[in-house]
Amino acid sequence: MSLVRCVKLELLFLVICIPVKRGGNSPGTIYLFIIFNVLLCFRSRNDVQTCTSWKAPIIWEGMFTPSHYDQIHRNKGSSVALTVFAVGRYLDAYLETFLNSSEQHFMSSLPVTYYVFTDSPELVPNIKLAPNRHLKVIEVERHTRWQDISMMRMKAISDVIESDIRHHATHVFCFDVDQVFTGRFGPEALGDSVALLHAHYYHLPRMLFTYDHNPKSKAFMKTGDFYYHAAIFGGSWRSVKALTEACYRSIMADKENEVEALWHDESHLNKYFWLHKPSRVLSPEYCWDTSIGYRKSTFSEVPNKVKPKHEVCY
C-alpha cells in the first residue's frame, strides 16, 4: 500500500495554522486556520480516472475510509429517500430481492425511507425493516409500454419529492428495481448531484457512446463527457427535483413533436448531466453487470455495490 494512501485515508481533517499580520496599528499576529477535507484519496487508484475535468470526484473502492463518511453524515443528520418502480411483472420478479438486499447494504448507517411506486399496492411484500427504516407505497398508473413507464417515472419522482420527500429526507436516490445489492452502498455516494458511469460504456471510445443524435429530440447531443446509466442517479432533494422536472419537460416536448429519444429517459438524463455537471460521479463498480466479466487490471476485486439481476437492455 502506498504511503499516500495510508496517510490520506486515515486523516479526517488536516489543519494548517498560517500567521497573518493584523491590520492598522494593532501589534502581533493572528492565526488563520485552514481545514482541508481529505476524506478522498485520489491517488490511491492510479489505474482509473478519479476526477472529472470539472473537478468532481469519481468514487472508486479504495479512495475512502467508510467509517469516516458514516460518522460525518450521521453528525450532519443526513437521511435518504430511495425511489424504485415495480410495475407489472417487475413487482413479483424483483422487488422483494431488491428490498431485502437494500436492507443489508444500502446506507445502513443512516435513516432511509423506501418509496415504492407500483400499480399493485396490495402485492408489495412485507419486508422486515431495521430501526429508522420505513417503506411507503405509492400507486401509479400502469402503461402499456415499459418505455412509457420508464419515462413517466420522472414526473412521479418530482411529484413525491414536492409532496413528501423534501419534508423528511436530505438526499434522494433513484434505482431500477431489477438489481440486487451485493456490497456496501454507503454515504460516500452522497452528494448534491450524483451520476453513475455506465459499465457497458466505460471502456469504449466516446464516438461509440449512444447519445441521441436526432436533432428533433430534446435529448439530442453531438458529444458528452461520459455515458451515464439511468439505473441509478441521485443527490440532494432539490437537485433531483430539478433533474426530474427538466427531463419530464423534455420528454413531453418530444411527445408533442412525435419524437422519442433513443434510450428514453436515459437519453434525457445524459443531456441533463451534459448541461448541468454532476458534483459526484459513481464508478461502474457501483452498478456492475457481471455479464461483462471481471477486469482485475482495471477494477478493484471487492464485491460490486449493485448488479443487475439480468442483462438490462440499455
mmCIF file of C-alpha atoms in Angstrom, residues 31-204:
data_model
loop_
_atom_site.group_PDB
_atom_site.id
_atom_site.type_symbol
_atom_site.label_atom_id
_atom_site.label_comp_id
_atom_site.label_asym_id
_atom_site.label_seq_id
_atom_site.Cartn_x
_atom_site.Cartn_y
_atom_site.Cartn_z
ATOM 1 C CA TYR A 31 -3.619 32.726 13.027
ATOM 2 C CA LEU A 32 -5.749 31.655 10.101
ATOM 3 C CA PHE A 33 -6.953 28.082 10.473
ATOM 4 C CA ILE A 34 -7.474 26.300 7.165
ATOM 5 C CA ILE A 35 -9.242 22.965 7.241
ATOM 6 C CA PHE A 36 -8.665 20.638 4.331
ATOM 7 C CA ASN A 37 -11.082 17.808 3.779
ATOM 8 C CA VAL A 38 -9.003 14.776 2.857
ATOM 9 C CA LEU A 39 -11.704 12.158 3.032
ATOM 10 C CA LEU A 40 -10.946 11.101 -0.529
ATOM 11 C CA CYS A 41 -7.545 9.909 -1.680
ATOM 12 C CA PHE A 42 -7.487 10.494 -5.413
ATOM 13 C CA ARG A 43 -4.044 8.952 -5.897
ATOM 14 C CA SER A 44 -4.923 5.651 -4.270
ATOM 15 C CA ARG A 45 -6.361 4.398 -7.573
ATOM 16 C CA ASN A 46 -3.831 5.283 -10.244
ATOM 17 C CA ASP A 47 -5.326 2.643 -12.548
ATOM 18 C CA VAL A 48 -8.522 4.618 -13.206
ATOM 19 C CA GLN A 49 -9.754 8.192 -13.622
ATOM 20 C CA THR A 50 -10.664 9.567 -10.192
ATOM 21 C CA CYS A 51 -11.598 13.163 -11.048
ATOM 22 C CA THR A 52 -13.572 14.799 -13.853
ATOM 23 C CA SER A 53 -12.418 17.782 -15.887
ATOM 24 C CA TRP A 54 -14.720 19.977 -13.763
ATOM 25 C CA LYS A 55 -13.110 18.639 -10.547
ATOM 26 C CA ALA A 56 -15.916 16.349 -9.413
ATOM 27 C CA PRO A 57 -14.677 13.143 -7.739
ATOM 28 C CA ILE A 58 -15.252 9.779 -9.369
ATOM 29 C CA ILE A 59 -15.756 7.374 -6.468
ATOM 30 C CA TRP A 60 -13.914 4.052 -6.619
ATOM 31 C CA GLU A 61 -13.297 1.435 -3.960
ATOM 32 C CA GLY A 62 -10.102 2.202 -2.073
ATOM 33 C CA MET A 63 -10.444 6.004 -2.254
ATOM 34 C CA PHE A 64 -12.142 6.413 1.126
ATOM 35 C CA THR A 65 -12.490 5.085 4.645
ATOM 36 C CA PRO A 66 -16.163 4.010 5.049
ATOM 37 C CA SER A 67 -16.413 4.824 8.773
ATOM 38 C CA HIS A 68 -15.427 8.447 8.128
ATOM 39 C CA TYR A 69 -18.367 9.000 5.802
ATOM 40 C CA ASP A 70 -20.727 7.137 8.117
ATOM 41 C CA GLN A 71 -19.771 9.369 11.038
ATOM 42 C CA ILE A 72 -19.841 12.656 9.118
ATOM 43 C CA HIS A 73 -23.305 12.061 7.675
ATOM 44 C CA ARG A 74 -24.669 10.867 10.999
ATOM 45 C CA ASN A 75 -23.363 14.082 12.568
ATOM 46 C CA LYS A 76 -24.905 16.136 9.759
ATOM 47 C CA GLY A 77 -28.260 14.423 10.223
ATOM 48 C CA SER A 78 -28.361 13.109 6.656
ATOM 49 C CA SER A 79 -31.280 10.920 5.649
ATOM 50 C CA VAL A 80 -32.075 9.238 2.353
ATOM 51 C CA ALA A 81 -35.185 8.564 0.297
ATOM 52 C CA LEU A 82 -34.875 5.631 -2.110
ATOM 53 C CA THR A 83 -37.338 5.547 -5.008
ATOM 54 C CA VAL A 84 -37.999 2.402 -7.015
ATOM 55 C CA PHE A 85 -40.667 1.448 -9.558
ATOM 56 C CA ALA A 86 -42.160 -2.061 -9.502
ATOM 57 C CA VAL A 87 -44.882 -2.197 -12.129
ATOM 58 C CA GLY A 88 -46.440 -5.257 -13.712
ATOM 59 C CA ARG A 89 -44.268 -8.383 -13.683
ATOM 60 C CA TYR A 90 -41.338 -6.421 -12.204
ATOM 61 C CA LEU A 91 -43.043 -6.438 -8.796
ATOM 62 C CA ASP A 92 -43.189 -10.224 -8.461
ATOM 63 C CA ALA A 93 -39.872 -10.829 -10.169
ATOM 64 C CA TYR A 94 -37.597 -8.325 -8.468
ATOM 65 C CA LEU A 95 -38.994 -6.127 -5.691
ATOM 66 C CA GLU A 96 -38.597 -8.439 -2.697
ATOM 67 C CA THR A 97 -34.988 -9.303 -3.541
ATOM 68 C CA PHE A 98 -34.202 -5.649 -4.206
ATOM 69 C CA LEU A 99 -35.600 -4.502 -0.843
ATOM 70 C CA ASN A 100 -34.028 -7.314 1.188
ATOM 71 C CA SER A 101 -30.605 -6.703 -0.310
ATOM 72 C CA SER A 102 -31.024 -2.964 0.228
ATOM 73 C CA GLU A 103 -31.692 -3.565 3.899
ATOM 74 C CA GLN A 104 -28.340 -5.335 4.106
ATOM 75 C CA HIS A 105 -26.203 -2.900 2.152
ATOM 76 C CA PHE A 106 -27.813 0.465 1.315
ATOM 77 C CA MET A 107 -26.937 3.376 3.637
ATOM 78 C CA SER A 108 -27.085 1.095 6.658
ATOM 79 C CA SER A 109 -25.742 3.832 8.948
ATOM 80 C CA LEU A 110 -28.483 6.362 8.040
ATOM 81 C CA PRO A 111 -32.271 6.695 8.196
ATOM 82 C CA VAL A 112 -33.813 5.501 4.930
ATOM 83 C CA THR A 113 -37.350 5.641 3.552
ATOM 84 C CA TYR A 114 -38.263 3.474 0.581
ATOM 85 C CA TYR A 115 -40.798 4.907 -1.868
ATOM 86 C CA VAL A 116 -42.187 2.008 -3.893
ATOM 87 C CA PHE A 117 -44.169 3.070 -6.956
ATOM 88 C CA THR A 118 -46.437 0.283 -8.188
ATOM 89 C CA ASP A 119 -49.710 -0.450 -9.933
ATOM 90 C CA SER A 120 -50.471 -3.232 -7.414
ATOM 91 C CA PRO A 121 -50.002 -1.892 -3.860
ATOM 92 C CA GLU A 122 -51.627 -4.961 -2.342
ATOM 93 C CA LEU A 123 -48.828 -7.168 -3.719
ATOM 94 C CA VAL A 124 -45.906 -5.266 -2.196
ATOM 95 C CA PRO A 125 -44.066 -7.773 0.061
ATOM 96 C CA ASN A 126 -43.920 -7.254 3.799
ATOM 97 C CA ILE A 127 -40.224 -6.648 4.433
ATOM 98 C CA LYS A 128 -38.709 -6.617 7.910
ATOM 99 C CA LEU A 129 -37.069 -3.209 8.223
ATOM 100 C CA ALA A 130 -34.286 -2.125 10.543
ATOM 101 C CA PRO A 131 -34.849 0.766 13.003
ATOM 102 C CA ASN A 132 -35.109 4.171 11.305
ATOM 103 C CA ARG A 133 -36.093 2.499 8.039
ATOM 104 C CA HIS A 134 -39.567 2.976 6.566
ATOM 105 C CA LEU A 135 -41.479 1.956 3.449
ATOM 106 C CA LYS A 136 -44.162 3.957 1.644
ATOM 107 C CA VAL A 137 -46.201 2.602 -1.248
ATOM 108 C CA ILE A 138 -47.413 4.941 -3.984
ATOM 109 C CA GLU A 139 -49.906 3.736 -6.562
ATOM 110 C CA VAL A 140 -49.175 4.683 -10.166
ATOM 111 C CA GLU A 141 -50.840 4.008 -13.489
ATOM 112 C CA ARG A 142 -49.588 1.048 -15.487
ATOM 113 C CA HIS A 143 -48.670 1.995 -19.034
ATOM 114 C CA THR A 144 -48.804 -0.455 -21.916
ATOM 115 C CA ARG A 145 -45.165 0.011 -22.905
ATOM 116 C CA TRP A 146 -42.228 -0.223 -20.491
ATOM 117 C CA GLN A 147 -40.722 2.763 -22.301
ATOM 118 C CA ASP A 148 -43.614 4.934 -21.112
ATOM 119 C CA ILE A 149 -43.268 3.608 -17.553
ATOM 120 C CA SER A 150 -39.568 4.476 -17.652
ATOM 121 C CA MET A 151 -40.134 7.993 -18.969
ATOM 122 C CA MET A 152 -43.123 8.845 -16.789
ATOM 123 C CA ARG A 153 -41.223 7.974 -13.616
ATOM 124 C CA MET A 154 -39.561 11.382 -13.862
ATOM 125 C CA LYS A 155 -42.838 13.182 -13.146
ATOM 126 C CA ALA A 156 -43.805 10.744 -10.395
ATOM 127 C CA ILE A 157 -40.472 11.251 -8.612
ATOM 128 C CA SER A 158 -40.721 15.031 -8.909
ATOM 129 C CA ASP A 159 -44.257 15.000 -7.520
ATOM 130 C CA VAL A 160 -43.415 12.873 -4.480
ATOM 131 C CA ILE A 161 -40.337 14.989 -3.716
ATOM 132 C CA GLU A 162 -42.573 18.047 -3.615
ATOM 133 C CA SER A 163 -45.375 16.447 -1.584
ATOM 134 C CA ASP A 164 -43.374 14.296 0.835
ATOM 135 C CA ILE A 165 -39.655 13.655 0.463
ATOM 136 C CA ARG A 166 -38.445 17.253 0.887
ATOM 137 C CA HIS A 167 -40.006 17.323 4.350
ATOM 138 C CA HIS A 168 -38.280 14.158 5.559
ATOM 139 C CA ALA A 169 -35.029 13.486 3.675
ATOM 140 C CA THR A 170 -31.892 15.392 2.774
ATOM 141 C CA HIS A 171 -30.993 13.180 -0.207
ATOM 142 C CA VAL A 172 -32.742 11.067 -2.823
ATOM 143 C CA PHE A 173 -31.503 8.034 -4.771
ATOM 144 C CA CYS A 174 -33.477 6.572 -7.664
ATOM 145 C CA PHE A 175 -32.961 2.921 -8.629
ATOM 146 C CA ASP A 176 -34.193 0.431 -11.203
ATOM 147 C CA VAL A 177 -35.812 -2.499 -9.435
ATOM 148 C CA ASP A 178 -34.162 -5.287 -11.462
ATOM 149 C CA GLN A 179 -30.936 -5.047 -9.472
ATOM 150 C CA VAL A 180 -29.554 -6.540 -6.293
ATOM 151 C CA PHE A 181 -27.182 -5.023 -3.751
ATOM 152 C CA THR A 182 -24.135 -7.207 -3.168
ATOM 153 C CA GLY A 183 -21.907 -4.873 -1.152
ATOM 154 C CA ARG A 184 -21.792 -1.613 0.773
ATOM 155 C CA PHE A 185 -23.545 1.338 -0.884
ATOM 156 C CA GLY A 186 -22.865 3.970 1.744
ATOM 157 C CA PRO A 187 -22.797 7.729 2.430
ATOM 158 C CA GLU A 188 -19.618 8.116 0.372
ATOM 159 C CA ALA A 189 -22.046 8.100 -2.589
ATOM 160 C CA LEU A 190 -23.989 11.108 -1.307
ATOM 161 C CA GLY A 191 -23.563 14.465 -2.971
ATOM 162 C CA ASP A 192 -25.528 17.399 -4.321
ATOM 163 C CA SER A 193 -25.887 15.838 -7.776
ATOM 164 C CA VAL A 194 -24.843 12.223 -8.344
ATOM 165 C CA ALA A 195 -24.451 10.366 -11.645
ATOM 166 C CA LEU A 196 -23.317 6.812 -12.412
ATOM 167 C CA LEU A 197 -20.881 5.757 -15.145
ATOM 168 C CA HIS A 198 -22.449 3.049 -17.312
ATOM 169 C CA ALA A 199 -20.418 -0.154 -17.014
ATOM 170 C CA HIS A 200 -21.028 -1.136 -20.638
ATOM 171 C CA TYR A 201 -19.608 2.122 -21.971
ATOM 172 C CA TYR A 202 -16.804 2.997 -19.557
ATOM 173 C CA HIS A 203 -14.061 1.427 -21.694
ATOM 174 C CA LEU A 204 -15.471 2.489 -25.051
#
